[in-house]
Amino acid sequence: GDGSDGRWAKTGHAMRILERVAAAVQMTEPVLLVGETGTGKTALVQQLARVTGAPLTVVNLSNQSESADFLGGFRPAGARHLCL
């Protein structure tokens, strides 16, 4: 699943990645997790937030995601809004 059910598999591989991500976060370095759906990216970050007590907001992206999805954008105003 997406890790939202709170389960975390403490495999050696997962713990090594968790340690690396935790070290990067502690040094305020950006981290980009890339992988196929269901490989544990979200679960890893949720576990890190859980063990550190840090607040977490999950935003799922895809290769169709654009900056406007985060920042918003402009839309044309109707003529009645332009004439005051």
JSON list of N, CA and C in Angstrom, two decimals:
[
{"chain": "A", "resi": 1, "resn": "GLY", "atom": "N", "xyz": [0.81, -1.19, 0.00]},
{"chain": "A", "resi": 1, "resn": "GLY", "atom": "CA", "xyz": [0.00, 0.00, 0.00]},
{"chain": "A", "resi": 1, "resn": "GLY", "atom": "C", "xyz": [0.86, 1.25, 0.00]},
{"chain": "A", "resi": 2, "resn": "ASP", "atom": "N", "xyz": [0.24, 2.37, 0.34]},
{"chain": "A", "resi": 2, "resn": "ASP", "atom": "CA", "xyz": [0.96, 3.64, 0.32]},
{"chain": "A", "resi": 2, "resn": "ASP", "atom": "C", "xyz": [1.58, 3.97, 1.66]},
{"chain": "A", "resi": 3, "resn": "GLY", "atom": "N", "xyz": [1.51, 3.05, 2.62]},
{"chain": "A", "resi": 3, "resn": "GLY", "atom": "CA", "xyz": [2.12, 3.28, 3.92]},
{"chain": "A", "resi": 3, "resn": "GLY", "atom": "C", "xyz": [1.19, 4.01, 4.88]},
{"chain": "A", "resi": 4, "resn": "SER", "atom": "N", "xyz": [0.00, 4.36, 4.45]},
{"chain": "A", "resi": 4, "resn": "SER", "atom": "CA", "xyz": [-0.90, 5.14, 5.30]},
{"chain": "A", "resi": 4, "resn": "SER", "atom": "C", "xyz": [-1.49, 4.33, 6.43]},
{"chain": "A", "resi": 5, "resn": "ASP", "atom": "N", "xyz": [-1.35, 3.00, 6.38]},
{"chain": "A", "resi": 5, "resn": "ASP", "atom": "CA", "xyz": [-1.91, 2.18, 7.44]},
{"chain": "A", "resi": 5, "resn": "ASP", "atom": "C", "xyz": [-0.96, 2.03, 8.62]},
{"chain": "A", "resi": 6, "resn": "GLY", "atom": "N", "xyz": [0.20, 2.68, 8.57]},
{"chain": "A", "resi": 6, "resn": "GLY", "atom": "CA", "xyz": [1.11, 2.69, 9.71]},
{"chain": "A", "resi": 6, "resn": "GLY", "atom": "C", "xyz": [2.07, 1.52, 9.77]},
{"chain": "A", "resi": 7, "resn": "ARG", "atom": "N", "xyz": [2.00, 0.57, 8.85]},
{"chain": "A", "resi": 7, "resn": "ARG", "atom": "CA", "xyz": [2.93, -0.56, 8.86]},
{"chain": "A", "resi": 7, "resn": "ARG", "atom": "C", "xyz": [4.24, -0.14, 8.23]},
{"chain": "A", "resi": 8, "resn": "TRP", "atom": "N", "xyz": [5.33, -0.64, 8.80]},
{"chain": "A", "resi": 8, "resn": "TRP", "atom": "CA", "xyz": [6.66, -0.32, 8.29]},
{"chain": "A", "resi": 8, "resn": "TRP", "atom": "C", "xyz": [7.51, -1.58, 8.37]},
{"chain": "A", "resi": 9, "resn": "ALA", "atom": "N", "xyz": [8.05, -2.01, 7.24]},
{"chain": "A", "resi": 9, "resn": "ALA", "atom": "CA", "xyz": [8.90, -3.21, 7.21]},
{"chain": "A", "resi": 9, "resn": "ALA", "atom": "C", "xyz": [10.33, -2.80, 7.50]},
{"chain": "A", "resi": 10, "resn": "LYS", "atom": "N", "xyz": [10.85, -3.22, 8.64]},
{"chain": "A", "resi": 10, "resn": "LYS", "atom": "CA", "xyz": [12.20, -2.83, 9.06]},
{"chain": "A", "resi": 10, "resn": "LYS", "atom": "C", "xyz": [13.24, -3.77, 8.46]},
{"chain": "A", "resi": 11, "resn": "THR", "atom": "N", "xyz": [13.28, -3.81, 7.14]},
{"chain": "A", "resi": 11, "resn": "THR", "atom": "CA", "xyz": [14.30, -4.62, 6.48]},
{"chain": "A", "resi": 11, "resn": "THR", "atom": "C", "xyz": [15.62, -3.85, 6.51]},
{"chain": "A", "resi": 12, "resn": "GLY", "atom": "N", "xyz": [16.71, -4.54, 6.29]},
{"chain": "A", "resi": 12, "resn": "GLY", "atom": "CA", "xyz": [18.02, -3.89, 6.26]},
{"chain": "A", "resi": 12, "resn": "GLY", "atom": "C", "xyz": [18.07, -2.80, 5.21]},
{"chain": "A", "resi": 13, "resn": "HIS", "atom": "N", "xyz": [17.55, -3.09, 4.04]},
{"chain": "A", "resi": 13, "resn": "HIS", "atom": "CA", "xyz": [17.55, -2.11, 2.94]},
{"chain": "A", "resi": 13, "resn": "HIS", "atom": "C", "xyz": [16.74, -0.87, 3.32]},
{"chain": "A", "resi": 14, "resn": "ALA", "atom": "N", "xyz": [15.54, -1.09, 3.85]},
{"chain": "A", "resi": 14, "resn": "ALA", "atom": "CA", "xyz": [14.68, 0.03, 4.22]},
{"chain": "A", "resi": 14, "resn": "ALA", "atom": "C", "xyz": [15.32, 0.87, 5.32]},
{"chain": "A", "resi": 15, "resn": "MET", "atom": "N", "xyz": [15.96, 0.24, 6.28]},
{"chain": "A", "resi": 15, "resn": "MET", "atom": "CA", "xyz": [16.59, 0.97, 7.37]},
{"chain": "A", "resi": 15, "resn": "MET", "atom": "C", "xyz": [17.78, 1.79, 6.88]},
{"chain": "A", "resi": 16, "resn": "ARG", "atom": "N", "xyz": [18.53, 1.26, 5.91]},
{"chain": "A", "resi": 16, "resn": "ARG", "atom": "CA", "xyz": [19.65, 2.01, 5.35]},
{"chain": "A", "resi": 16, "resn": "ARG", "atom": "C", "xyz": [19.16, 3.26, 4.61]},
{"chain": "A", "resi": 17, "resn": "ILE", "atom": "N", "xyz": [18.10, 3.10, 3.84]},
{"chain": "A", "resi": 17, "resn": "ILE", "atom": "CA", "xyz": [17.54, 4.26, 3.13]},
{"chain": "A", "resi": 17, "resn": "ILE", "atom": "C", "xyz": [16.99, 5.27, 4.13]},
{"chain": "A", "resi": 18, "resn": "LEU", "atom": "N", "xyz": [16.29, 4.79, 5.15]},
{"chain": "A", "resi": 18, "resn": "LEU", "atom": "CA", "xyz": [15.75, 5.67, 6.18]},
{"chain": "A", "resi": 18, "resn": "LEU", "atom": "C", "xyz": [16.87, 6.46, 6.85]},
{"chain": "A", "resi": 19, "resn": "GLU", "atom": "N", "xyz": [17.97, 5.80, 7.13]},
{"chain": "A", "resi": 19, "resn": "GLU", "atom": "CA", "xyz": [19.11, 6.46, 7.76]},
{"chain": "A", "resi": 19, "resn": "GLU", "atom": "C", "xyz": [19.69, 7.54, 6.85]},
{"chain": "A", "resi": 20, "resn": "ARG", "atom": "N", "xyz": [19.80, 7.24, 5.57]},
{"chain": "A", "resi": 20, "resn": "ARG", "atom": "CA", "xyz": [20.34, 8.22, 4.62]},
{"chain": "A", "resi": 20, "resn": "ARG", "atom": "C", "xyz": [19.42, 9.42, 4.47]},
{"chain": "A", "resi": 21, "resn": "VAL", "atom": "N", "xyz": [18.14, 9.17, 4.37]},
{"chain": "A", "resi": 21, "resn": "VAL", "atom": "CA", "xyz": [17.18, 10.27, 4.24]},
{"chain": "A", "resi": 21, "resn": "VAL", "atom": "C", "xyz": [17.18, 11.10, 5.52]},
{"chain": "A", "resi": 22, "resn": "ALA", "atom": "N", "xyz": [17.22, 10.45, 6.68]},
{"chain": "A", "resi": 22, "resn": "ALA", "atom": "CA", "xyz": [17.24, 11.17, 7.95]},
{"chain": "A", "resi": 22, "resn": "ALA", "atom": "C", "xyz": [18.48, 12.06, 8.06]},
{"chain": "A", "resi": 23, "resn": "ALA", "atom": "N", "xyz": [19.63, 11.54, 7.62]},
{"chain": "A", "resi": 23, "resn": "ALA", "atom": "CA", "xyz": [20.86, 12.33, 7.66]},
{"chain": "A", "resi": 23, "resn": "ALA", "atom": "C", "xyz": [20.75, 13.55, 6.75]},
{"chain": "A", "resi": 24, "resn": "ALA", "atom": "N", "xyz": [20.19, 13.37, 5.56]},
{"chain": "A", "resi": 24, "resn": "ALA", "atom": "CA", "xyz": [20.03, 14.49, 4.63]},
{"chain": "A", "resi": 24, "resn": "ALA", "atom": "C", "xyz": [19.08, 15.54, 5.21]},
{"chain": "A", "resi": 25, "resn": "VAL", "atom": "N", "xyz": [17.99, 15.09, 5.79]},
{"chain": "A", "resi": 25, "resn": "VAL", "atom": "CA", "xyz": [17.01, 16.02, 6.38]},
{"chain": "A", "resi": 25, "resn": "VAL", "atom": "C", "xyz": [17.65, 16.78, 7.54]},
{"chain": "A", "resi": 26, "resn": "GLN", "atom": "N", "xyz": [18.42, 16.08, 8.35]},
{"chain": "A", "resi": 26, "resn": "GLN", "atom": "CA", "xyz": [19.08, 16.72, 9.49]},
{"chain": "A", "resi": 26, "resn": "GLN", "atom": "C", "xyz": [20.05, 17.81, 9.03]},
{"chain": "A", "resi": 27, "resn": "MET", "atom": "N", "xyz": [20.67, 17.61, 7.87]},
{"chain": "A", "resi": 27, "resn": "MET", "atom": "CA", "xyz": [21.60, 18.59, 7.31]},
{"chain": "A", "resi": 27, "resn": "MET", "atom": "C", "xyz": [20.89, 19.60, 6.42]},
{"chain": "A", "resi": 28, "resn": "THR", "atom": "N", "xyz": [19.56, 19.59, 6.43]},
{"chain": "A", "resi": 28, "resn": "THR", "atom": "CA", "xyz": [18.69, 20.44, 5.59]},
{"chain": "A", "resi": 28, "resn": "THR", "atom": "C", "xyz": [19.03, 20.34, 4.10]},
{"chain": "A", "resi": 29, "resn": "GLU", "atom": "N", "xyz": [19.37, 19.14, 3.68]},
{"chain": "A", "resi": 29, "resn": "GLU", "atom": "CA", "xyz": [19.62, 18.88, 2.27]},
{"chain": "A", "resi": 29, "resn": "GLU", "atom": "C", "xyz": [18.32, 18.39, 1.63]},
{"chain": "A", "resi": 30, "resn": "PRO", "atom": "N", "xyz": [18.03, 18.80, 0.42]},
{"chain": "A", "resi": 30, "resn": "PRO", "atom": "CA", "xyz": [16.81, 18.32, -0.25]},
{"chain": "A", "resi": 30, "resn": "PRO", "atom": "C", "xyz": [16.95, 16.83, -0.60]},
{"chain": "A", "resi": 31, "resn": "VAL", "atom": "N", "xyz": [15.83, 16.14, -0.60]},
{"chain": "A", "resi": 31, "resn": "VAL", "atom": "CA", "xyz": [15.80, 14.71, -0.92]},
{"chain": "A", "resi": 31, "resn": "VAL", "atom": "C", "xyz": [14.72, 14.49, -1.97]},
{"chain": "A", "resi": 32, "resn": "LEU", "atom": "N", "xyz": [15.06, 13.76, -3.00]},
{"chain": "A", "resi": 32, "resn": "LEU", "atom": "CA", "xyz": [14.09, 13.38, -4.03]},
{"chain": "A", "resi": 32, "resn": "LEU", "atom": "C", "xyz": [14.01, 11.86, -4.05]},
{"chain": "A", "resi": 33, "resn": "LEU", "atom": "N", "xyz": [12.85, 11.32, -3.72]},
{"chain": "A", "resi": 33, "resn": "LEU", "atom": "CA", "xyz": [12.64, 9.88, -3.75]},
{"chain": "A", "resi": 33, "resn": "LEU", "atom": "C", "xyz": [11.90, 9.54, -5.04]},
{"chain": "A", "resi": 34, "resn": "VAL", "atom": "N", "xyz": [12.48, 8.67, -5.83]},
{"chain": "A", "resi": 34, "resn": "VAL", "atom": "CA", "xyz": [11.92, 8.30, -7.12]},
{"chain": "A", "resi": 34, "resn": "VAL", "atom": "C", "xyz": [11.79, 6.79, -7.17]},
{"chain": "A", "resi": 35, "resn": "GLY", "atom": "N", "xyz": [10.68, 6.31, -7.68]},
{"chain": "A", "resi": 35, "resn": "GLY", "atom": "CA", "xyz": [10.50, 4.87, -7.82]},
{"chain": "A", "resi": 35, "resn": "GLY", "atom": "C", "xyz": [9.09, 4.55, -8.26]},
{"chain": "A", "resi": 36, "resn": "GLU", "atom": "N", "xyz": [8.89, 3.31, -8.59]},
{"chain": "A", "resi": 36, "resn": "GLU", "atom": "CA", "xyz": [7.58, 2.86, -9.03]},
{"chain": "A", "resi": 36, "resn": "GLU", "atom": "C", "xyz": [6.57, 2.98, -7.89]},
{"chain": "A", "resi": 37, "resn": "THR", "atom": "N", "xyz": [5.31, 3.03, -8.25]},
{"chain": "A", "resi": 37, "resn": "THR", "atom": "CA", "xyz": [4.22, 3.05, -7.29]},
{"chain": "A", "resi": 37, "resn": "THR", "atom": "C", "xyz": [4.30, 1.82, -6.39]},
{"chain": "A", "resi": 38, "resn": "GLY", "atom": "N", "xyz": [4.12, 2.04, -5.09]},
{"chain": "A", "resi": 38, "resn": "GLY", "atom": "CA", "xyz": [4.07, 0.92, -4.16]},
{"chain": "A", "resi": 38, "resn": "GLY", "atom": "C", "xyz": [5.41, 0.42, -3.67]},
{"chain": "A", "resi": 39, "resn": "THR", "atom": "N", "xyz": [6.49, 1.16, -3.92]},
{"chain": "A", "resi": 39, "resn": "THR", "atom": "CA", "xyz": [7.82, 0.69, -3.49]},
{"chain": "A", "resi": 39, "resn": "THR", "atom": "C", "xyz": [8.21, 1.19, -2.12]},
{"chain": "A", "resi": 40, "resn": "GLY", "atom": "N", "xyz": [7.36, 2.01, -1.47]},
{"chain": "A", "resi": 40, "resn": "GLY", "atom": "CA", "xyz": [7.62, 2.40, -0.09]},
{"chain": "A", "resi": 40, "resn": "GLY", "atom": "C", "xyz": [8.14, 3.80, 0.13]},
{"chain": "A", "resi": 41, "resn": "LYS", "atom": "N", "xyz": [8.10, 4.65, -0.89]},
{"chain": "A", "resi": 41, "resn": "LYS", "atom": "CA", "xyz": [8.61, 6.02, -0.73]},
{"chain": "A", "resi": 41, "resn": "LYS", "atom": "C", "xyz": [7.81, 6.78, 0.32]},
{"chain": "A", "resi": 42, "resn": "THR", "atom": "N", "xyz": [6.50, 6.75, 0.20]},
{"chain": "A", "resi": 42, "resn": "THR", "atom": "CA", "xyz": [5.65, 7.46, 1.16]},
{"chain": "A", "resi": 42, "resn": "THR", "atom": "C", "xyz": [5.76, 6.84, 2.54]},
{"chain": "A", "resi": 43, "resn": "ALA", "atom": "N", "xyz": [5.77, 5.53, 2.63]},
{"chain": "A", "resi": 43, "resn": "ALA", "atom": "CA", "xyz": [5.88, 4.84, 3.92]},
{"chain": "A", "resi": 43, "resn": "ALA", "atom": "C", "xyz": [7.18, 5.21, 4.62]},
{"chain": "A", "resi": 44, "resn": "LEU", "atom": "N", "xyz": [8.26, 5.33, 3.87]},
{"chain": "A", "resi": 44, "resn": "LEU", "atom": "CA", "xyz": [9.55, 5.70, 4.44]},
{"chain": "A", "resi": 44, "resn": "LEU", "atom": "C", "xyz": [9.49, 7.09, 5.06]},
{"chain": "A", "resi": 45, "resn": "VAL", "atom": "N", "xyz": [8.93, 8.04, 4.36]},
{"chain": "A", "resi": 45, "resn": "VAL", "atom": "CA", "xyz": [8.85, 9.41, 4.87]},
{"chain": "A", "resi": 45, "resn": "VAL", "atom": "C", "xyz": [7.88, 9.48, 6.05]},
{"chain": "A", "resi": 46, "resn": "GLN", "atom": "N", "xyz": [6.79, 8.72, 5.99]},
{"chain": "A", "resi": 46, "resn": "GLN", "atom": "CA", "xyz": [5.85, 8.69, 7.11]},
{"chain": "A", "resi": 46, "resn": "GLN", "atom": "C", "xyz": [6.52, 8.10, 8.35]},
{"chain": "A", "resi": 47, "resn": "GLN", "atom": "N", "xyz": [7.33, 7.08, 8.18]},
{"chain": "A", "resi": 47, "resn": "GLN", "atom": "CA", "xyz": [8.05, 6.49, 9.31]},
{"chain": "A", "resi": 47, "resn": "GLN", "atom": "C", "xyz": [9.05, 7.48, 9.89]},
{"chain": "A", "resi": 48, "resn": "LEU", "atom": "N", "xyz": [9.77, 8.19, 9.04]},
{"chain": "A", "resi": 48, "resn": "LEU", "atom": "CA", "xyz": [10.72, 9.19, 9.51]},
{"chain": "A", "resi": 48, "resn": "LEU", "atom": "C", "xyz": [10.00, 10.28, 10.31]},
{"chain": "A", "resi": 49, "resn": "ALA", "atom": "N", "xyz": [8.86, 10.73, 9.82]},
{"chain": "A", "resi": 49, "resn": "ALA", "atom": "CA", "xyz": [8.08, 11.74, 10.54]},
{"chain": "A", "resi": 49, "resn": "ALA", "atom": "C", "xyz": [7.59, 11.19, 11.88]},
{"chain": "A", "resi": 50, "resn": "ARG", "atom": "N", "xyz": [7.18, 9.92, 11.86]},
{"chain": "A", "resi": 50, "resn": "ARG", "atom": "CA", "xyz": [6.69, 9.29, 13.09]},
{"chain": "A", "resi": 50, "resn": "ARG", "atom": "C", "xyz": [7.76, 9.21, 14.16]},
{"chain": "A", "resi": 51, "resn": "VAL", "atom": "N", "xyz": [8.95, 8.75, 13.78]},
{"chain": "A", "resi": 51, "resn": "VAL", "atom": "CA", "xyz": [10.01, 8.55, 14.79]},
{"chain": "A", "resi": 51, "resn": "VAL", "atom": "C", "xyz": [10.62, 9.87, 15.25]},
{"chain": "A", "resi": 52, "resn": "THR", "atom": "N", "xyz": [10.52, 10.91, 14.43]},
{"chain": "A", "resi": 52, "resn": "THR", "atom": "CA", "xyz": [11.08, 12.20, 14.83]},
{"chain": "A", "resi": 52, "resn": "THR", "atom": "C", "xyz": [10.03, 13.14, 15.42]},
{"chain": "A", "resi": 53, "resn": "GLY", "atom": "N", "xyz": [8.76, 12.77, 15.27]},
{"chain": "A", "resi": 53, "resn": "GLY", "atom": "CA", "xyz": [7.69, 13.63, 15.76]},
{"chain": "A", "resi": 53, "resn": "GLY", "atom": "C", "xyz": [7.47, 14.86, 14.89]},
{"chain": "A", "resi": 54, "resn": "ALA", "atom": "N", "xyz": [7.99, 14.83, 13.68]},
{"chain": "A", "resi": 54, "resn": "ALA", "atom": "CA", "xyz": [7.86, 15.97, 12.77]},
{"chain": "A", "resi": 54, "resn": "ALA", "atom": "C", "xyz": [6.49, 15.96, 12.08]},
{"chain": "A", "resi": 55, "resn": "PRO", "atom": "N", "xyz": [5.92, 17.14, 11.86]},
{"chain": "A", "resi": 55, "resn": "PRO", "atom": "CA", "xyz": [4.66, 17.18, 11.10]},
{"chain": "A", "resi": 55, "resn": "PRO", "atom": "C", "xyz": [4.93, 16.81, 9.64]},
{"chain": "A", "resi": 56, "resn": "LEU", "atom": "N", "xyz": [3.95, 16.23, 8.99]},
{"chain": "A", "resi": 56, "resn": "LEU", "atom": "CA", "xyz": [4.14, 15.78, 7.61]},
{"chain": "A", "resi": 56, "resn": "LEU", "atom": "C", "xyz": [2.87, 16.04, 6.82]},
{"chain": "A", "resi": 57, "resn": "THR", "atom": "N", "xyz": [3.05, 16.62, 5.65]},
{"chain": "A", "resi": 57, "resn": "THR", "atom": "CA", "xyz": [1.97, 16.76, 4.67]},
{"chain": "A", "resi": 57, "resn": "THR", "atom": "C", "xyz": [2.39, 15.99, 3.44]},
{"chain": "A", "resi": 58, "resn": "VAL", "atom": "N", "xyz": [1.60, 15.03, 3.03]},
{"chain": "A", "resi": 58, "resn": "VAL", "atom": "CA", "xyz": [1.93, 14.20, 1.88]},
{"chain": "A", "resi": 58, "resn": "VAL", "atom": "C", "xyz": [1.28, 14.79, 0.63]},
{"chain": "A", "resi": 59, "resn": "VAL", "atom": "N", "xyz": [2.08, 14.99, -0.40]},
{"chain": "A", "resi": 59, "resn": "VAL", "atom": "CA", "xyz": [1.60, 15.46, -1.70]},
{"chain": "A", "resi": 59, "resn": "VAL", "atom": "C", "xyz": [2.08, 14.46, -2.74]},
{"chain": "A", "resi": 60, "resn": "ASN", "atom": "N", "xyz": [1.15, 13.75, -3.35]},
{"chain": "A", "resi": 60, "resn": "ASN", "atom": "CA", "xyz": [1.53, 12.76, -4.35]},
{"chain": "A", "resi": 60, "resn": "ASN", "atom": "C", "xyz": [1.62, 13.43, -5.72]},
{"chain": "A", "resi": 61, "resn": "LEU", "atom": "N", "xyz": [2.72, 13.17, -6.40]},
{"chain": "A", "resi": 61, "resn": "LEU", "atom": "CA", "xyz": [2.98, 13.77, -7.71]},
{"chain": "A", "resi": 61, "resn": "LEU", "atom": "C", "xyz": [3.04, 12.70, -8.78]},
{"chain": "A", "resi": 62, "resn": "SER", "atom": "N", "xyz": [2.96, 13.13, -10.00]},
{"chain": "A", "resi": 62, "resn": "SER", "atom": "CA", "xyz": [3.15, 12.23, -11.14]},
{"chain": "A", "resi": 62, "resn": "SER", "atom": "C", "xyz": [3.97, 12.99, -12.17]},
{"chain": "A", "resi": 63, "resn": "ASN", "atom": "N", "xyz": [4.29, 12.33, -13.26]},
{"chain": "A", "resi": 63, "resn": "ASN", "atom": "CA", "xyz": [5.06, 13.02, -14.29]},
{"chain": "A", "resi": 63, "resn": "ASN", "atom": "C", "xyz": [4.22, 14.07, -15.02]},
{"chain": "A", "resi": 64, "resn": "GLN", "atom": "N", "xyz": [2.92, 14.14, -14.72]},
{"chain": "A", "resi": 64, "resn": "GLN", "atom": "CA", "xyz": [2.08, 15.21, -15.28]},
{"chain": "A", "resi": 64, "resn": "GLN", "atom": "C", "xyz": [1.97, 16.40, -14.32]},
{"chain": "A", "resi": 65, "resn": "SER", "atom": "N", "xyz": [2.55, 16.32, -13.12]},
{"chain": "A", "resi": 65, "resn": "SER", "atom": "CA", "xyz": [2.47, 17.41, -12.15]},
{"chain": "A", "resi": 65, "resn": "SER", "atom": "C", "xyz": [3.25, 18.62, -12.67]},
{"chain": "A", "resi": 66, "resn": "GLU", "atom": "N", "xyz": [2.71, 19.80, -12.41]},
{"chain": "A", "resi": 66, "resn": "GLU", "atom": "CA", "xyz": [3.35, 21.04, -12.84]},
{"chain": "A", "resi": 66, "resn": "GLU", "atom": "C", "xyz": [3.47, 21.99, -11.65]},
{"chain": "A", "resi": 67, "resn": "SER", "atom": "N", "xyz": [4.31, 23.00, -11.78]},
{"chain": "A", "resi": 67, "resn": "SER", "atom": "CA", "xyz": [4.48, 23.96, -10.70]},
{"chain": "A", "resi": 67, "resn": "SER", "atom": "C", "xyz": [3.18, 24.67, -10.35]},
{"chain": "A", "resi": 68, "resn": "ALA", "atom": "N", "xyz": [2.31, 24.85, -11.32]},
{"chain": "A", "resi": 68, "resn": "ALA", "atom": "CA", "xyz": [1.02, 25.51, -11.06]},
{"chain": "A", "resi": 68, "resn": "ALA", "atom": "C", "xyz": [0.16, 24.70, -10.10]},
{"chain": "A", "resi": 69, "resn": "ASP", "atom": "N", "xyz": [0.41, 23.39, -10.02]},
{"chain": "A", "resi": 69, "resn": "ASP", "atom": "CA", "xyz": [-0.33, 22.55, -9.08]},
{"chain": "A", "resi": 69, "resn": "ASP", "atom": "C", "xyz": [-0.03, 22.98, -7.64]},
{"chain": "A", "resi": 70, "resn": "PHE", "atom": "N", "xyz": [1.14, 23.54, -7.40]},
{"chain": "A", "resi": 70, "resn": "PHE", "atom": "CA", "xyz": [1.54, 24.00, -6.07]},
{"chain": "A", "resi": 70, "resn": "PHE", "atom": "C", "xyz": [1.26, 25.49, -5.88]},
{"chain": "A", "resi": 71, "resn": "LEU", "atom": "N", "xyz": [1.59, 26.25, -6.89]},
{"chain": "A", "resi": 71, "resn": "LEU", "atom": "CA", "xyz": [1.59, 27.70, -6.76]},
{"chain": "A", "resi": 71, "resn": "LEU", "atom": "C", "xyz": [0.29, 28.35, -7.17]},
{"chain": "A", "resi": 72, "resn": "GLY", "atom": "N", "xyz": [-0.53, 27.63, -7.88]},
{"chain": "A", "resi": 72, "resn": "GLY", "atom": "CA", "xyz": [-1.74, 28.25, -8.43]},
{"chain": "A", "resi": 72, "resn": "GLY", "atom": "C", "xyz": [-1.42, 28.88, -9.77]},
{"chain": "A", "resi": 73, "resn": "GLY", "atom": "N", "xyz": [-2.32, 29.64, -10.27]},
{"chain": "A", "resi": 73, "resn": "GLY", "atom": "CA", "xyz": [-2.09, 30.26, -11.57]},
{"chain": "A", "resi": 73, "resn": "GLY", "atom": "C", "xyz": [-3.06, 31.40, -11.78]},
{"chain": "A", "resi": 74, "resn": "PHE", "atom": "N", "xyz": [-2.97, 32.00, -12.94]},
{"chain": "A", "resi": 74, "resn": "PHE", "atom": "CA", "xyz": [-3.84, 33.10, -13.29]},
{"chain": "A", "resi": 74, "resn": "PHE", "atom": "C", "xyz": [-4.92, 32.57, -14.21]},
{"chain": "A", "resi": 75, "resn": "ARG", "atom": "N", "xyz": [-6.07, 33.16, -14.08]},
{"chain": "A", "resi": 75, "resn": "ARG", "atom": "CA", "xyz": [-7.13, 32.84, -15.04]},
{"chain": "A", "resi": 75, "resn": "ARG", "atom": "C", "xyz": [-7.73, 34.16, -15.50]},
{"chain": "A", "resi": 76, "resn": "PRO", "atom": "N", "xyz": [-8.19, 34.21, -16.71]},
{"chain": "A", "resi": 76, "resn": "PRO", "atom": "CA", "xyz": [-8.72, 35.47, -17.24]},
{"chain": "A", "resi": 76, "resn": "PRO", "atom": "C", "xyz": [-9.92, 35.93, -16.42]},
{"chain": "A", "resi": 77, "resn": "ALA", "atom": "N", "xyz": [-9.95, 37.20, -16.15]},
{"chain": "A", "resi": 77, "resn": "ALA", "atom": "CA", "xyz": [-11.10, 37.80, -15.45]},
{"chain": "A", "resi": 77, "resn": "ALA", "atom": "C", "xyz": [-12.15, 38.17, -16.48]},
{"chain": "A", "resi": 78, "resn": "GLY", "atom": "N", "xyz": [-13.40, 38.09, -16.09]},
{"chain": "A", "resi": 78, "resn": "GLY", "atom": "CA", "xyz": [-14.48, 38.47, -16.99]},
{"chain": "A", "resi": 78, "resn": "GLY", "atom": "C", "xyz": [-14.45, 39.99, -17.20]},
{"chain": "A", "resi": 79, "resn": "ALA", "atom": "N", "xyz": [-15.08, 40.44, -18.26]},
{"chain": "A", "resi": 79, "resn": "ALA", "atom": "CA", "xyz": [-15.10, 41.87, -18.61]},
{"chain": "A", "resi": 79, "resn": "ALA", "atom": "C", "xyz": [-15.71, 42.69, -17.49]},
{"chain": "A", "resi": 80, "resn": "ARG", "atom": "N", "xyz": [-16.70, 42.18, -16.80]},
{"chain": "A", "resi": 80, "resn": "ARG", "atom": "CA", "xyz": [-17.35, 42.95, -15.73]},
{"chain": "A", "resi": 80, "resn": "ARG", "atom": "C", "xyz": [-16.39, 43.21, -14.56]},
{"chain": "A", "resi": 81, "resn": "HIS", "atom": "N", "xyz": [-15.36, 42.36, -14.37]},
{"chain": "A", "resi": 81, "resn": "HIS", "atom": "CA", "xyz": [-14.36, 42.57, -13.31]},
{"chain": "A", "resi": 81, "resn": "HIS", "atom": "C", "xyz": [-13.32, 43.60, -13.70]},
{"chain": "A", "resi": 82, "resn": "LEU", "atom": "N", "xyz": [-13.17, 43.82, -15.00]},
{"chain": "A", "resi": 82, "resn": "LEU", "atom": "CA", "xyz": [-12.17, 44.77, -15.48]},
{"chain": "A", "resi": 82, "resn": "LEU", "atom": "C", "xyz": [-12.70, 46.20, -15.50]},
{"chain": "A", "resi": 83, "resn": "CYS", "atom": "N", "xyz": [-14.00, 46.37, -15.65]},
{"chain": "A", "resi": 83, "resn": "CYS", "atom": "CA", "xyz": [-14.60, 47.70, -15.76]},
{"chain": "A", "resi": 83, "resn": "CYS", "atom": "C", "xyz": [-15.24, 48.06, -14.42]},
{"chain": "A", "resi": 84, "resn": "LEU", "atom": "N", "xyz": [-14.56, 48.89, -13.67]},
{"chain": "A", "resi": 84, "resn": "LEU", "atom": "CA", "xyz": [-15.10, 49.29, -12.37]},
{"chain": "A", "resi": 84, "resn": "LEU", "atom": "C", "xyz": [-15.62, 50.69, -12.41]}
]
